[in-house]
CSV table of C-alpha atoms and ligand atoms in Angstrom, one decimal:
chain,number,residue,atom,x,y,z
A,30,UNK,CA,18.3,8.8,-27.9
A,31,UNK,CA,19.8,9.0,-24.4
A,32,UNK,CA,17.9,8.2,-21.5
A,33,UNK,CA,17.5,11.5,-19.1
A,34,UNK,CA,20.3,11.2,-16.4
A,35,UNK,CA,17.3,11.3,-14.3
A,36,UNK,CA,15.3,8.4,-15.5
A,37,UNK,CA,19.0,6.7,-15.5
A,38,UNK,CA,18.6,6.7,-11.6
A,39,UNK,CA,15.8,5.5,-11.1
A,40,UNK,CA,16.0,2.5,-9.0
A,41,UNK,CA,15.4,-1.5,-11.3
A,42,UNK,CA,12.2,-3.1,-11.6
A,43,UNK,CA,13.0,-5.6,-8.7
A,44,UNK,CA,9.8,-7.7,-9.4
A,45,UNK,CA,10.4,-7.9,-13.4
A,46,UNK,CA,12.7,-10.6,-12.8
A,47,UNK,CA,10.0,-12.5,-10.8
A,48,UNK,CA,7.4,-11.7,-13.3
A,49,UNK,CA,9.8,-13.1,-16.0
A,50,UNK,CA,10.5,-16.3,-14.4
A,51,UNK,CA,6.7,-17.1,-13.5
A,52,UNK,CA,6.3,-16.7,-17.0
A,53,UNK,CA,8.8,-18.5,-18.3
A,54,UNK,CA,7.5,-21.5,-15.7
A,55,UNK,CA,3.9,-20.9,-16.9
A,56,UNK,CA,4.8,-20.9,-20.9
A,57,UNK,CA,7.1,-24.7,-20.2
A,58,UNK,CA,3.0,-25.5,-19.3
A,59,UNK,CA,4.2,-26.2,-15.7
A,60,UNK,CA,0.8,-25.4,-13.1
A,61,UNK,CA,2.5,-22.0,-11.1
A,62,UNK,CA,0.5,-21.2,-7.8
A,63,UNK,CA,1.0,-17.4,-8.5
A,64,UNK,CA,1.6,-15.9,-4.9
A,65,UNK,CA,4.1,-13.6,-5.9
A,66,UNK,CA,1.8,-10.2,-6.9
A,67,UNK,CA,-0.1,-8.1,-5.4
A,68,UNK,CA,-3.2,-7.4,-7.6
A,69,UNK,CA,-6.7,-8.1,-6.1
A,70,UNK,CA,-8.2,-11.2,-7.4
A,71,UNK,CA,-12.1,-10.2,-7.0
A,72,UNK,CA,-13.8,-8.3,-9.7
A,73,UNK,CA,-15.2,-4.5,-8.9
A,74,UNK,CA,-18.8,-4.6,-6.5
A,75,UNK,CA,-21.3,-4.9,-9.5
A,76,UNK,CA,-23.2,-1.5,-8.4
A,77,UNK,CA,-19.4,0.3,-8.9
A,78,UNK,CA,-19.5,-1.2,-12.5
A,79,UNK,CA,-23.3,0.0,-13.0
A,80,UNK,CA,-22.6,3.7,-11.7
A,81,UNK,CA,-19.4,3.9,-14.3
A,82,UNK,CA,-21.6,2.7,-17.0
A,83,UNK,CA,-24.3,5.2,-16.1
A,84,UNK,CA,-22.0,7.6,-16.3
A,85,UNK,CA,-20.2,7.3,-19.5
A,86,UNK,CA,-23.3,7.2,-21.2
A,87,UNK,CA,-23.8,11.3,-19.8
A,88,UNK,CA,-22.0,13.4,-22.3
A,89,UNK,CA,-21.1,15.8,-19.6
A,90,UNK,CA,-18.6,12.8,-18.8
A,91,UNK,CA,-16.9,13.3,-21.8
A,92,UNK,CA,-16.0,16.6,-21.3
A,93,UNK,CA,-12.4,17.9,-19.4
A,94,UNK,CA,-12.8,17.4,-15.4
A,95,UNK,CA,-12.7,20.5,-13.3
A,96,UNK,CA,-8.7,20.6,-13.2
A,97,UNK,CA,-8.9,19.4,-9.2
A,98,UNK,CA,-11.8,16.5,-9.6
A,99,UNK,CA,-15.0,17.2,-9.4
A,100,UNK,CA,-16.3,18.3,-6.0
A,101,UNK,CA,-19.0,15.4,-5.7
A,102,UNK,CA,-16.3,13.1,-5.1
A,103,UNK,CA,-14.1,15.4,-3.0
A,104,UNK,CA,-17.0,15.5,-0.8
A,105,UNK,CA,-17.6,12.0,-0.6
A,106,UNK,CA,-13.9,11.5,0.6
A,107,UNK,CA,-14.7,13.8,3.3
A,108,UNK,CA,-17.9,12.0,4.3
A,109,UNK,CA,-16.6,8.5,4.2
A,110,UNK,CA,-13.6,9.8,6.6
A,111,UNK,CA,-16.4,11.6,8.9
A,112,UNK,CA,-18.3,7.9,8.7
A,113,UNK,CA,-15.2,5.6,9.0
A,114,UNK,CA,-13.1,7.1,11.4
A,115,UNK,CA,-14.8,10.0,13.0
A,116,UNK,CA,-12.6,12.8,11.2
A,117,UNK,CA,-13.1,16.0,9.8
A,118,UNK,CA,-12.3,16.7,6.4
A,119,UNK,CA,-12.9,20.2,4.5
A,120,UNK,CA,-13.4,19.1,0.8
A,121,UNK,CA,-12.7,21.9,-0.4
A,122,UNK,CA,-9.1,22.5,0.9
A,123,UNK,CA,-8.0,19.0,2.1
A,124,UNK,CA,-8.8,16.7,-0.4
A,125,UNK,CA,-6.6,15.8,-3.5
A,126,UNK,CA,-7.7,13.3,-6.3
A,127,UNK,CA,-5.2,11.2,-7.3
A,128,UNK,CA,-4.8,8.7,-10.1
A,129,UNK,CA,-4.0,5.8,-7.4
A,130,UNK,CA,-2.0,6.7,-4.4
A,131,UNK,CA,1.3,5.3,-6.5
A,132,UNK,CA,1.2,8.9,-8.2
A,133,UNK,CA,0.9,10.9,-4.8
A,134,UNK,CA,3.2,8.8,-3.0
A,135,UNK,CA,6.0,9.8,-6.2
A,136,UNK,CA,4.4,13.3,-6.0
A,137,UNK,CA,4.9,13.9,-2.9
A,138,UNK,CA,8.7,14.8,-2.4
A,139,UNK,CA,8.6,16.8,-5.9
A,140,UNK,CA,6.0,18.8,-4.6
A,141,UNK,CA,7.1,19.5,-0.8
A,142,UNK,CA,10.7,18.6,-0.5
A,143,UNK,CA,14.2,20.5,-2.2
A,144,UNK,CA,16.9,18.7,-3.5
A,145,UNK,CA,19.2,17.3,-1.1
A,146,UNK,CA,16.5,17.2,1.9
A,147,UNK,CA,15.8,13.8,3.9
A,148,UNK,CA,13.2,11.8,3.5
A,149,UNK,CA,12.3,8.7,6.2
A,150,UNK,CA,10.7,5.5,4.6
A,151,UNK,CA,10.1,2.2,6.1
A,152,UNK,CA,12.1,-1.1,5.8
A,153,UNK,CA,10.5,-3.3,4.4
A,154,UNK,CA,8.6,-0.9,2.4
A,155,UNK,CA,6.3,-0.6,-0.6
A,156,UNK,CA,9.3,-0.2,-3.1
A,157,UNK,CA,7.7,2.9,-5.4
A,158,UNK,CA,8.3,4.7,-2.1
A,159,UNK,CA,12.3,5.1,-3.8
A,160,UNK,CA,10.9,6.4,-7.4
A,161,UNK,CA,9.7,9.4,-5.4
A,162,UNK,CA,13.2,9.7,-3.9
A,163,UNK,CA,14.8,9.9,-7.3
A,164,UNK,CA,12.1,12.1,-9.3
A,165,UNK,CA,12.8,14.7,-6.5
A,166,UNK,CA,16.0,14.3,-6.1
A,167,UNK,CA,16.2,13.8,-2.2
A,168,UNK,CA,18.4,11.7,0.0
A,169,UNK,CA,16.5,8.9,2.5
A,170,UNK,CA,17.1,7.1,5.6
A,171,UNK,CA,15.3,3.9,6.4
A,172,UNK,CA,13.1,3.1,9.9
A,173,UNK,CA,13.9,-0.6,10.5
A,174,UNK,CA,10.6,-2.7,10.6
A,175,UNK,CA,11.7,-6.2,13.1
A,176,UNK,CA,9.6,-8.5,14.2
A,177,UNK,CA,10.7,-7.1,17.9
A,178,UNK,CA,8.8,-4.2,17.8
A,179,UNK,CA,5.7,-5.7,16.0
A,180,UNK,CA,6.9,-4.3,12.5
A,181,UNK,CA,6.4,-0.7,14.0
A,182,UNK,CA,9.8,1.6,13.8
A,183,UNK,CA,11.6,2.7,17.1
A,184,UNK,CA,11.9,6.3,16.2
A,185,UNK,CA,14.6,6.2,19.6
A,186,UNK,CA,16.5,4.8,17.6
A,187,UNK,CA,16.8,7.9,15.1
A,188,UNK,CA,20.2,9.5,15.5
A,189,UNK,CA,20.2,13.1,16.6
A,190,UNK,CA,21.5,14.2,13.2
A,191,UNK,CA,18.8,12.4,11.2
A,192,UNK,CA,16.0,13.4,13.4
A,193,UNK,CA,17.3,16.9,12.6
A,194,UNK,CA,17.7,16.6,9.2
A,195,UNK,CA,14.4,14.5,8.1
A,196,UNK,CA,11.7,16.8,6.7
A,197,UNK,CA,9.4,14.1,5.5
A,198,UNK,CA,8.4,10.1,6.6
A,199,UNK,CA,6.2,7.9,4.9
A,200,UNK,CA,4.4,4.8,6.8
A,201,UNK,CA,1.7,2.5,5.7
A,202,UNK,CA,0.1,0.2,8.0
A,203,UNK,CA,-1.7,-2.2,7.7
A,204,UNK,CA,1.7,-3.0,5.9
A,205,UNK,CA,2.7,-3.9,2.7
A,206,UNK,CA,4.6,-6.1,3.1
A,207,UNK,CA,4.6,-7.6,6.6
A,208,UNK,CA,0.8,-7.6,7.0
A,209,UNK,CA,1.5,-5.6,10.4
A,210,UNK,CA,-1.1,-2.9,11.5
A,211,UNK,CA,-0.8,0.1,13.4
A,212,UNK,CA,-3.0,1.1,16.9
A,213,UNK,CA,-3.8,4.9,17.7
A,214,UNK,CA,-0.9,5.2,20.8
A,215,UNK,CA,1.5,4.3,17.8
A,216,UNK,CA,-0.2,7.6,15.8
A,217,UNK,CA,-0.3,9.7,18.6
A,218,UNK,CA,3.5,8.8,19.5
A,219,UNK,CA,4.1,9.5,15.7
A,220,UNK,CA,2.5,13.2,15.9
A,221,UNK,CA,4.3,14.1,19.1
A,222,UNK,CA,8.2,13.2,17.1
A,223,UNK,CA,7.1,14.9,14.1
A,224,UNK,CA,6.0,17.9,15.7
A,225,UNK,CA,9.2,18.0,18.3
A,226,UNK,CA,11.4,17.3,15.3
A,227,UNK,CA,10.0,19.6,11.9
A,228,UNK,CA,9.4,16.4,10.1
A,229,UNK,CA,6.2,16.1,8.1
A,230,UNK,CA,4.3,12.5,7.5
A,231,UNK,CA,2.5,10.8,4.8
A,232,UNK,CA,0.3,8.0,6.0
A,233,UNK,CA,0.0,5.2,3.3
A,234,UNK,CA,-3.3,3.7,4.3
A,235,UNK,CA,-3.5,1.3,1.2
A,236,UNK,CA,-4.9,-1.5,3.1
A,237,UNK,CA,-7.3,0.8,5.8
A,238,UNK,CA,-10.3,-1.6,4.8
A,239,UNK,CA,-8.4,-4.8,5.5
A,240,UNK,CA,-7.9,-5.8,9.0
A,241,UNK,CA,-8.6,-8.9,11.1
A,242,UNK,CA,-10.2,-10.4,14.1
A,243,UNK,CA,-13.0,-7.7,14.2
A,244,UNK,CA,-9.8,-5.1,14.7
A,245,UNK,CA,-10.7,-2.3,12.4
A,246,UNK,CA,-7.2,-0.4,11.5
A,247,UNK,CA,-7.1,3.0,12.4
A,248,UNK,CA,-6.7,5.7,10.6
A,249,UNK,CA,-3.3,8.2,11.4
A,250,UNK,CA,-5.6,10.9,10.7
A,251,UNK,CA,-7.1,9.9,14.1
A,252,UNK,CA,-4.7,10.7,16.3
A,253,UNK,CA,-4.4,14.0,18.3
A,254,UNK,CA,-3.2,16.7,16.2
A,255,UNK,CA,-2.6,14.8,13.1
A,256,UNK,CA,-3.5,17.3,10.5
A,257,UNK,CA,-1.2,19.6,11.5
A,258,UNK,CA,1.5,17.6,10.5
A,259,UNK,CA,0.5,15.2,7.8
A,260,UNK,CA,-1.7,13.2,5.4
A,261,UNK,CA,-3.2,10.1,4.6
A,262,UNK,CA,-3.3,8.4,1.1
A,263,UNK,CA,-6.2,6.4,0.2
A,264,UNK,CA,-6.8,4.5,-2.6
A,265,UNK,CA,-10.0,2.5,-3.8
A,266,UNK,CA,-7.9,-0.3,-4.9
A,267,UNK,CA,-7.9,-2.6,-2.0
A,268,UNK,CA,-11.4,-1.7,-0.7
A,269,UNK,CA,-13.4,-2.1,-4.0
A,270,UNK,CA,-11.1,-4.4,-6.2
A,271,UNK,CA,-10.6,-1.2,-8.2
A,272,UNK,CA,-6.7,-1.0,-9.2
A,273,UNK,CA,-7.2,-0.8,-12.4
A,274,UNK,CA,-9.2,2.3,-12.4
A,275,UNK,CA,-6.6,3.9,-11.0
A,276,UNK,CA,-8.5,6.2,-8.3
A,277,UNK,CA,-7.5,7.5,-4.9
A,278,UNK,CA,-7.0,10.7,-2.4
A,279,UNK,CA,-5.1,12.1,-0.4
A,280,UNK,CA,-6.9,13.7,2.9
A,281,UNK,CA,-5.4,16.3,5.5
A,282,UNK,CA,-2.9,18.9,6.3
A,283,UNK,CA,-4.0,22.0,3.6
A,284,UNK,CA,-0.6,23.0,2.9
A,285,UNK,CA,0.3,19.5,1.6
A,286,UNK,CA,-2.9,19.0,-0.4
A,287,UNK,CA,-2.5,21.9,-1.9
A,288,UNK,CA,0.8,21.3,-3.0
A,289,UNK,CA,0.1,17.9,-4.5
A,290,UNK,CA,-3.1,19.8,-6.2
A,291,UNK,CA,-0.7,21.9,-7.7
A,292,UNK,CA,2.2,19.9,-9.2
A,293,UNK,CA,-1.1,18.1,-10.3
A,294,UNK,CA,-2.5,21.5,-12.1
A,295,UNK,CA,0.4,21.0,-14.2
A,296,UNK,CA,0.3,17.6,-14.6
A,297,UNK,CA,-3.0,16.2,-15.7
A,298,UNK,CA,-6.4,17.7,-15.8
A,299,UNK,CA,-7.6,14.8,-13.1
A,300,UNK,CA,-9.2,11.7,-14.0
A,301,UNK,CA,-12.2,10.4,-16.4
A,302,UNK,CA,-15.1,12.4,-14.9
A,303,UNK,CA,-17.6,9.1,-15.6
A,304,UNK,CA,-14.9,7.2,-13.2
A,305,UNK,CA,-14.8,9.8,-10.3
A,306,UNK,CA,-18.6,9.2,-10.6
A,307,UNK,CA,-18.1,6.0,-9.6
A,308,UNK,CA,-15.6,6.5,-7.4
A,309,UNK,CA,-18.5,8.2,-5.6
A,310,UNK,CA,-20.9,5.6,-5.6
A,311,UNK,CA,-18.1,3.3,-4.3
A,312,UNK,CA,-18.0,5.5,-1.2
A,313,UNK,CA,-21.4,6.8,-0.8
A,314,UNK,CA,-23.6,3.6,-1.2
A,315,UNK,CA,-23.2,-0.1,0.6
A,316,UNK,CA,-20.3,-1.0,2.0
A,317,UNK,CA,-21.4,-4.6,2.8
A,318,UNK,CA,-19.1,-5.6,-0.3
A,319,UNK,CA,-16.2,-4.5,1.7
A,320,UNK,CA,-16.9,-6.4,4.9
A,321,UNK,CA,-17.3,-9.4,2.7
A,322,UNK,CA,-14.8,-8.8,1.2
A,323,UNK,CA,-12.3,-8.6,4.5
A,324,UNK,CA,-13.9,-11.4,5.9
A,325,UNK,CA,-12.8,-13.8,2.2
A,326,UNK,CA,-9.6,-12.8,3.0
A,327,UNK,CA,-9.8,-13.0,6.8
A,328,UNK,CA,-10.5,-17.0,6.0
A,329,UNK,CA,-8.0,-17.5,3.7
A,330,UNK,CA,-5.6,-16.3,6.0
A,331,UNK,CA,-6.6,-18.7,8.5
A,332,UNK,CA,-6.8,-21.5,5.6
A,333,UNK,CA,-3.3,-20.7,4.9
A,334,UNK,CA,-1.2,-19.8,8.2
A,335,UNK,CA,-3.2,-23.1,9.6
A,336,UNK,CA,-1.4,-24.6,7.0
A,337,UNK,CA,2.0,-23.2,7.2
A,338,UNK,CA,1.3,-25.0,11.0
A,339,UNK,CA,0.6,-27.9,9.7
A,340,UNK,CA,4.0,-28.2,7.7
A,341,UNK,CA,6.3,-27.3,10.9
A,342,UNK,CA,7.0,-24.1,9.5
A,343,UNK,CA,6.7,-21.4,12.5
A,344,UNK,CA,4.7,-18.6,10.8
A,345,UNK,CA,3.1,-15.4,12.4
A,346,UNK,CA,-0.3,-14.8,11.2
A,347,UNK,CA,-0.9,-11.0,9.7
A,348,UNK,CA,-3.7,-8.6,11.5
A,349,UNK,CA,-3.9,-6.7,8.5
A,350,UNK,CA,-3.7,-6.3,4.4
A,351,UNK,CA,-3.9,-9.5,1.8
A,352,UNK,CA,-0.1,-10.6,2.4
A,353,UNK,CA,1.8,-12.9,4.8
A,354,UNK,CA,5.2,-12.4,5.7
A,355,UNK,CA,6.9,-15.7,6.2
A,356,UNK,CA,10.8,-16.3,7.5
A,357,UNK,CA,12.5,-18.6,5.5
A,358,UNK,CA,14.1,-21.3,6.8
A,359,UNK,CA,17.7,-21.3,8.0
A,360,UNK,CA,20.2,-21.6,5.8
A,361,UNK,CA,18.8,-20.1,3.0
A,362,UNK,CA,18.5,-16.4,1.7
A,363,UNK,CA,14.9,-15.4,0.9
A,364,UNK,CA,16.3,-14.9,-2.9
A,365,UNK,CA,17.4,-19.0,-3.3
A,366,UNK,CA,14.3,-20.4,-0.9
A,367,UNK,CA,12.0,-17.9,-3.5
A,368,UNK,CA,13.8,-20.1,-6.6
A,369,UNK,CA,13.5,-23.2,-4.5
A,370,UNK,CA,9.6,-22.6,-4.3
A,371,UNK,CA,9.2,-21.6,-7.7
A,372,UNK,CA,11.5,-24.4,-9.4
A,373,UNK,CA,10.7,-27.1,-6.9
A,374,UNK,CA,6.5,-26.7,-5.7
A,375,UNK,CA,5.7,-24.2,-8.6
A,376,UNK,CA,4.9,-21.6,-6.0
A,377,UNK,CA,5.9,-18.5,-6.8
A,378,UNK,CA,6.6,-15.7,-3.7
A,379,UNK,CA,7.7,-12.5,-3.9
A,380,UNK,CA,11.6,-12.3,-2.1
A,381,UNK,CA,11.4,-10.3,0.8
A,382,UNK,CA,15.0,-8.7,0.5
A,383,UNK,CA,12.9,-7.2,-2.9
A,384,UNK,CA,11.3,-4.7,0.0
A,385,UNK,CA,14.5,-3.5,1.5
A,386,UNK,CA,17.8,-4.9,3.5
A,387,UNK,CA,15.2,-5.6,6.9
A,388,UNK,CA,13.1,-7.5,3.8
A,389,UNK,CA,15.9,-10.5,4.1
A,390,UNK,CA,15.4,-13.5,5.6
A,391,UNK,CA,11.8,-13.2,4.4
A,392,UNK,CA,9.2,-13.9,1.6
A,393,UNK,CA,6.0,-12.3,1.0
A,394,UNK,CA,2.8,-14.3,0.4
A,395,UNK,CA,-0.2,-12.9,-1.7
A,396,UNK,CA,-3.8,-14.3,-0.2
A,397,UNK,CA,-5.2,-13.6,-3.6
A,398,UNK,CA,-6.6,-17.0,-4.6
A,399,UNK,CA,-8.7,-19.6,-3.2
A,400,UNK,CA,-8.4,-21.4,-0.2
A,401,UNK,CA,-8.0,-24.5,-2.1
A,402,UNK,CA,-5.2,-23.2,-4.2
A,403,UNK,CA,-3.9,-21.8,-1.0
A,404,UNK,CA,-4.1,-25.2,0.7
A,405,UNK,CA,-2.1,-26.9,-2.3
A,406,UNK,CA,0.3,-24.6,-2.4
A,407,UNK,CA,1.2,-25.3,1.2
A,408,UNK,CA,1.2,-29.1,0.7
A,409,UNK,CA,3.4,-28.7,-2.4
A,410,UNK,CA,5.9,-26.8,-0.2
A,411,UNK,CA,5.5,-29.3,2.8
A,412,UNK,CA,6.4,-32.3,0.0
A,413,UNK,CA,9.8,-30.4,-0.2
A,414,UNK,CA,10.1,-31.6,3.9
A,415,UNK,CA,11.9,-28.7,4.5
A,416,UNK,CA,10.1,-28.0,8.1
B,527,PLP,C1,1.6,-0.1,0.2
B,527,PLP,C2,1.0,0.3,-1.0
B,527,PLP,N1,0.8,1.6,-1.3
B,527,PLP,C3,0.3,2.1,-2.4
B,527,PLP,C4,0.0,1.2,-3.4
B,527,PLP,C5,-0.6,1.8,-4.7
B,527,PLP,O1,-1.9,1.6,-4.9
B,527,PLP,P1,-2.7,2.4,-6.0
B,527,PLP,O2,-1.7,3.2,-6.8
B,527,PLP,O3,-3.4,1.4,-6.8
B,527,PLP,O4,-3.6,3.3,-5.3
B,527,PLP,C6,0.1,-0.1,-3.3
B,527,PLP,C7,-0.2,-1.1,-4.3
B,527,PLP,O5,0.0,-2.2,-4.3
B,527,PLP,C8,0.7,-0.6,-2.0
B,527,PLP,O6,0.9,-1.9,-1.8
């Protein structure tokens, strides 16, 4: 059978050729220094384990979840926003449960946009951002991320026509994959163009937990008159080492939430109740797992960027998220200076022209193993004398 014209579109797997050639490396027996993914290397906070366990073992678990997640959670969102970042969230009207913020980020433009309509997405960008574009049939625009302008987009630079046109933008910062955060004059700037221009926004706060220096990142929900204009995704992920279990929100504007509740009526009857339990207890109870957490990845950021130093190779160090975003030297494209690494230092980096055109001339780096590993990696790459 056919493929669906639709699923024809959608745009190629860019990492499956990267996850094929690790593998291939790793199956000739040869020791790959996987830097390449994304996936958090820590195993979930014990007491998040315990709570899911509890759980499953109550039979009301087992039965279908209240269609919209079960309001225990939906209130916990809401408190952990009112105890994170100061901001008001109804649960009852301005939370969605989603299973990982991938689903509402491709849920979105079904649910709120018409074919045809314009979307804005950042470049480089979290590349699931596109599968959205093409399940809903949209067009899109890009917001150029440089090093200039400190990985934030110049929105002056939007052309009358597109500022007209756009009815939707989707940001993430800290960002995937530049490691770049966001401060609240950027958010406030943000809600002042969306509301002079009809666009709406989606806030992709993936990394919210993760930033650096003592510089908690701010939530766009924050700023002045955010609500009335947009949402923020959130996902447990990051903050708990929970991507497997596939749980996340979205919090804000009602008229968004409820859309994304209702493509999701018809979608799924929300997630494992036992696992929404413990999404609860992941929000509710100690949160000393996450400062830990931030500050293992806070040294091997240091660890590594110190190194990068060390080599000659001028490197930025990122304020927020697990990723560094590193230009490759001249003379090479990040796609041949990724195959160099990998075929050369077995160190295997994600290409940054994999995140978008603005993505070239980079690679991505994963801080999700040791600081010893780390270390190696950058004294294999320093053997290649390069820098
Ligand atoms: C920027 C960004 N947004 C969203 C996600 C999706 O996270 P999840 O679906 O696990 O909530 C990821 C995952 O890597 C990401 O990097």
């Amino acid at each position: 059978m056919e493929l669906s014209k639709k699923l024809q579109q959608l745009p190629p797997q860019f990492f499956a050729s990267l996850v094929q050639k690790v593998g291939a490396a790793v199956a000739q027996g040869r020791d790959v220094i996987n830097l390449g993914q994304g996936n958090p290397d820590q195993p979930t906070p014990p007491h998040i384990v315990k709570a899911l366990q509890e759980a499953a073992e109550n039979p009301l678990t087992h039965k279908y979840s209240p269609f919209r997640g079960i309001g225990e959670l939906k209130e916990a969102a809401a408190d952990f926003y009112k105890r994170e970042y100061n901001v008001e969230i109804d649960p009852t009207t301005e939370v969605a449960v989603l299973f990982g913020t991938k689903i509402g980020l491709v849920e979105l433009p079904i649910a709120v946009l018409n074919p045809g309509d314009l979307m804005l997405l950042p470049d480089p960008g979290y590349p699931d951002y596109l599968s959205g574009v093409v399940m809903a049939d949209v067009q899109y625009e890009t917001l150029p991320l440089v090093a200039e302008n400190n990985f934030l987009p110049d929105f002056n630079m939007l052309s009358q026509d597109t500022k007209e046109r756009a009815k939707l933008m989707y940001l993430n910062y800290p960002n995937n994959p530049t490691g770049a955060t966001a401060d609240l004059e950027f958010f406030n700037q943000t809600v002042e163009f969306a509301k002079e221009n009809g666009i709406a926004v989606s806030h992709d706060f993936a990394y919210g937990a993760i930033g650096f220096d003592g510089v908690k990142p701010v939530s766009f929900l924050q700023a002045e008159g955010a609500k009335e204009i947009g949402i923020e995704m959130y996902t447990l992920s990051k903050t708990y080492n929970m991507a497997g279990w596939r749980v996340g929100f979205a919090v804000g504007n009602k008229e968004m939430i409820e859309a994304l509740n209702l493509i999701q009526d018809h979608l799924f009857v929300s997630l494992f109740p036992a696992i929404q339990h413990a999404a609860v207890a992941a929000l509710n109870e100690n949160q000393l797992c996450v400062s830990s957490l931030v500050e293992r990845y806070e040294n091997r950021r240091n660890t590594f960027i110190n190194a990068c130093k060390r080599i000659g190779w001028e490197v930025e160090a990122p304020t927020g998220s697990f990723f560094a975003w590193l230009p490759v030297p001249k003379g090479y494209t990040s796609q041949e200076f990724t195959d160099k690494l990998l075929n050369e230092a077995d160190v295997a980096v994600a290409p940054g022209n994999g995140f978008g055109e603005f993505g070239e001339g980079y690679i991505r780096v994963g801080l999700l193993v040791d600081e010893p590993r780390l270390e190696e990696a950058v004294d294999r790459i320093g053997k290649l004398a390069i820098f």
